[in-house]
Coordinates of C-alpha atoms and ligand atoms in Angstrom, one line a residue:
M260 CA 139.7 22.6 128.8
A261 CA 136.3 22.0 127.4
L262 CA 134.3 18.8 126.9
E263 CA 134.4 18.2 123.1
R264 CA 133.2 15.6 120.6
T265 CA 135.0 14.3 117.6
L266 CA 134.4 12.0 114.7
C267 CA 136.4 8.8 114.6
I268 CA 136.5 6.4 111.6
L269 CA 138.1 3.0 111.8
K270 CA 139.1 2.7 108.1
P271 CA 138.8 -0.4 105.9
D272 CA 142.3 -1.6 106.6
A273 CA 141.7 -1.6 110.4
V274 CA 138.3 -3.4 110.0
E275 CA 139.9 -5.9 107.5
K276 CA 142.7 -6.7 110.0
K277 CA 140.1 -7.3 112.7
K278 CA 141.5 -4.5 114.9
V279 CA 138.1 -2.9 115.7
G280 CA 138.1 -4.3 119.2
A281 CA 141.7 -3.5 119.9
I282 CA 141.3 0.1 118.8
L283 CA 138.0 0.7 120.6
A284 CA 139.7 -0.7 123.8
K285 CA 142.5 1.9 123.4
I286 CA 139.9 4.6 122.9
E287 CA 138.1 3.7 126.1
D288 CA 141.3 3.1 128.0
A289 CA 142.3 6.7 127.1
G290 CA 139.2 8.0 128.7
F291 CA 136.9 8.7 125.7
A292 CA 133.2 8.0 126.0
I293 CA 131.8 6.4 122.8
L294 CA 128.5 8.2 122.3
A295 CA 127.6 6.6 118.9
L296 CA 129.0 3.7 116.9
R297 CA 128.0 2.2 113.5
R298 CA 129.6 -0.2 111.0
V299 CA 128.8 0.9 107.4
K300 CA 130.0 0.3 103.9
L301 CA 130.5 3.8 102.4
S302 CA 129.1 4.5 98.9
M303 CA 131.3 6.5 96.5
D304 CA 129.0 9.5 96.9
V305 CA 129.3 9.4 100.7
A306 CA 133.1 8.9 100.7
E307 CA 133.6 11.7 98.1
G308 CA 131.4 14.0 100.1
F309 CA 133.2 13.3 103.3
Y310 CA 136.6 14.1 101.8
A311 CA 135.4 16.9 99.5
V312 CA 138.0 19.2 101.0
H313 CA 140.7 17.0 99.5
R314 CA 139.0 16.9 96.0
E315 CA 141.9 18.7 94.3
R316 CA 144.7 16.6 96.0
K317 CA 146.4 14.1 93.7
F318 CA 145.6 11.2 96.0
F319 CA 141.8 11.9 96.2
G320 CA 140.8 9.1 93.8
E321 CA 143.0 6.6 95.7
L322 CA 141.7 7.8 99.0
V323 CA 138.0 7.4 97.9
Q324 CA 138.7 3.9 96.4
F325 CA 140.3 2.9 99.7
M326 CA 137.5 4.2 101.8
I327 CA 134.8 2.3 99.9
R328 CA 136.9 -1.0 99.6
S329 CA 135.2 -2.6 102.6
P330 CA 133.2 -1.5 105.7
V331 CA 134.3 1.1 108.1
V332 CA 133.2 1.8 111.7
V333 CA 132.2 5.4 112.5
A334 CA 132.0 6.7 116.0
V335 CA 131.5 9.8 118.0
L336 CA 134.0 10.2 120.9
E337 CA 133.7 12.6 123.8
K338 CA 136.3 13.8 126.2
E339 CA 138.0 17.0 127.5
S340 CA 139.8 18.4 124.4
A341 CA 138.6 15.3 122.4
V342 CA 139.7 16.7 119.0
S343 CA 143.4 17.0 119.9
A344 CA 143.4 14.1 122.3
W345 CA 142.1 11.7 119.6
R346 CA 144.6 13.0 117.0
T347 CA 147.4 12.5 119.5
L348 CA 146.2 8.9 120.2
M349 CA 146.0 8.3 116.4
G350 CA 149.5 9.6 115.7
A351 CA 150.9 11.2 112.5
T352 CA 149.2 10.7 109.2
D353 CA 152.1 8.6 108.0
P354 CA 152.5 5.6 110.3
A355 CA 156.2 5.6 109.7
E356 CA 156.4 9.1 111.3
A357 CA 153.9 8.3 114.1
D358 CA 155.0 8.1 117.7
G359 CA 155.4 4.7 119.3
G360 CA 152.2 3.3 120.9
T361 CA 149.9 5.4 118.7
I362 CA 147.2 3.7 116.8
R363 CA 148.6 4.5 113.4
K364 CA 152.1 3.3 114.4
L365 CA 150.5 0.0 115.7
F366 CA 147.9 -0.7 113.0
G367 CA 148.6 1.6 110.0
A368 CA 150.5 0.4 106.9
N369 CA 151.3 3.6 105.0
K370 CA 150.2 7.2 104.5
G371 CA 147.1 6.1 102.7
E372 CA 146.1 3.0 104.7
N373 CA 146.5 4.5 108.2
A374 CA 143.8 2.8 110.2
T375 CA 141.9 5.8 111.5
H376 CA 140.4 9.2 110.8
G377 CA 139.9 12.0 113.3
S378 CA 138.4 15.5 112.9
D379 CA 141.0 18.3 112.8
S380 CA 139.0 21.0 114.6
V381 CA 135.9 21.4 116.8
E382 CA 134.2 23.1 113.9
N383 CA 134.9 20.3 111.5
A384 CA 134.0 17.7 114.1
K385 CA 130.5 19.1 114.3
T386 CA 130.1 18.9 110.5
E387 CA 131.6 15.4 110.3
I388 CA 129.5 14.1 113.2
A389 CA 126.3 15.4 111.6
Y390 CA 127.4 13.9 108.2
F391 CA 127.1 10.4 109.8
F392 CA 124.8 10.7 112.8
P393 CA 121.5 12.4 113.3
A394 CA 121.4 14.0 116.7
S395 CA 119.0 11.4 117.9
E396 CA 121.7 8.7 117.5
V397 CA 124.3 10.5 119.6
S398 CA 123.5 9.7 123.2
P399 CA 124.9 11.6 126.1
S400 CA 127.6 9.9 128.2
A401 CA 125.5 9.8 131.4
Ligands
GDP701 P1 144.9 13.3 108.6 O1 144.1 14.5 109.1 O2 146.0 12.9 109.5 O3 144.0 12.1 108.3 O4 145.6 13.7 107.2 P2 145.1 14.5 105.9 O5 143.9 15.4 106.3 O6 146.3 15.2 105.4 O7 144.7 13.4 104.8 C1 143.5 12.8 104.9 C2 143.7 11.3 104.6 O8 144.1 11.2 103.2 C3 144.8 10.6 105.3 O9 144.4 10.1 106.6 C4 145.1 9.5 104.4 O10 144.2 8.4 104.5 C5 144.9 10.1 103.0 N1 146.2 10.6 102.5 C6 147.0 11.6 102.9 N2 148.1 11.7 102.1 C7 148.0 10.7 101.2 C8 148.9 10.2 100.2 O11 149.9 10.8 99.9 N3 148.5 9.1 99.5 C9 147.3 8.5 99.7 N4 146.9 7.4 99.0 N5 146.4 8.9 100.7 C10 146.8 10.0 101.5

């Protein structure tokens, strides 16, 4: 196992429902260190750029509109195998299919409004972290 970092986004639905504290508590209880944290209202350009890989998907427009609807909270998480550990804690993309106790099961509404984002590989995590945080804003855990 290796110490990894991953990008976490608490999406507009989670922030609107005032679940930021509850979700961050679950993250810390699961042993992640929060190395950086910021609340931000994404612009259309930033949201489109972040999800550029999905540009051809039919839900792209809906996804971008959702992500700019209200502020999000972006965070850098660190833990052994953080990329897969955070995706396990989030649960499946569709909250209806997510395991009990996962964040998307607890706080997600549907496949679009599913409370959280997590990087899907170590490689993508590096790109996604750099998209939101200059290295100087990511402080080591100790
Ligand atoms: P993830 O890695 O589990 O977040 O899932 P994907 O990479 O497949 O999709 C990225 C994000 O696009 C998801 O988290 C959803 O917010 C959104 N998304 C995926 N499928 C749909 C869909 O069918 N409709 C809508 N509106 N959004 C979707």
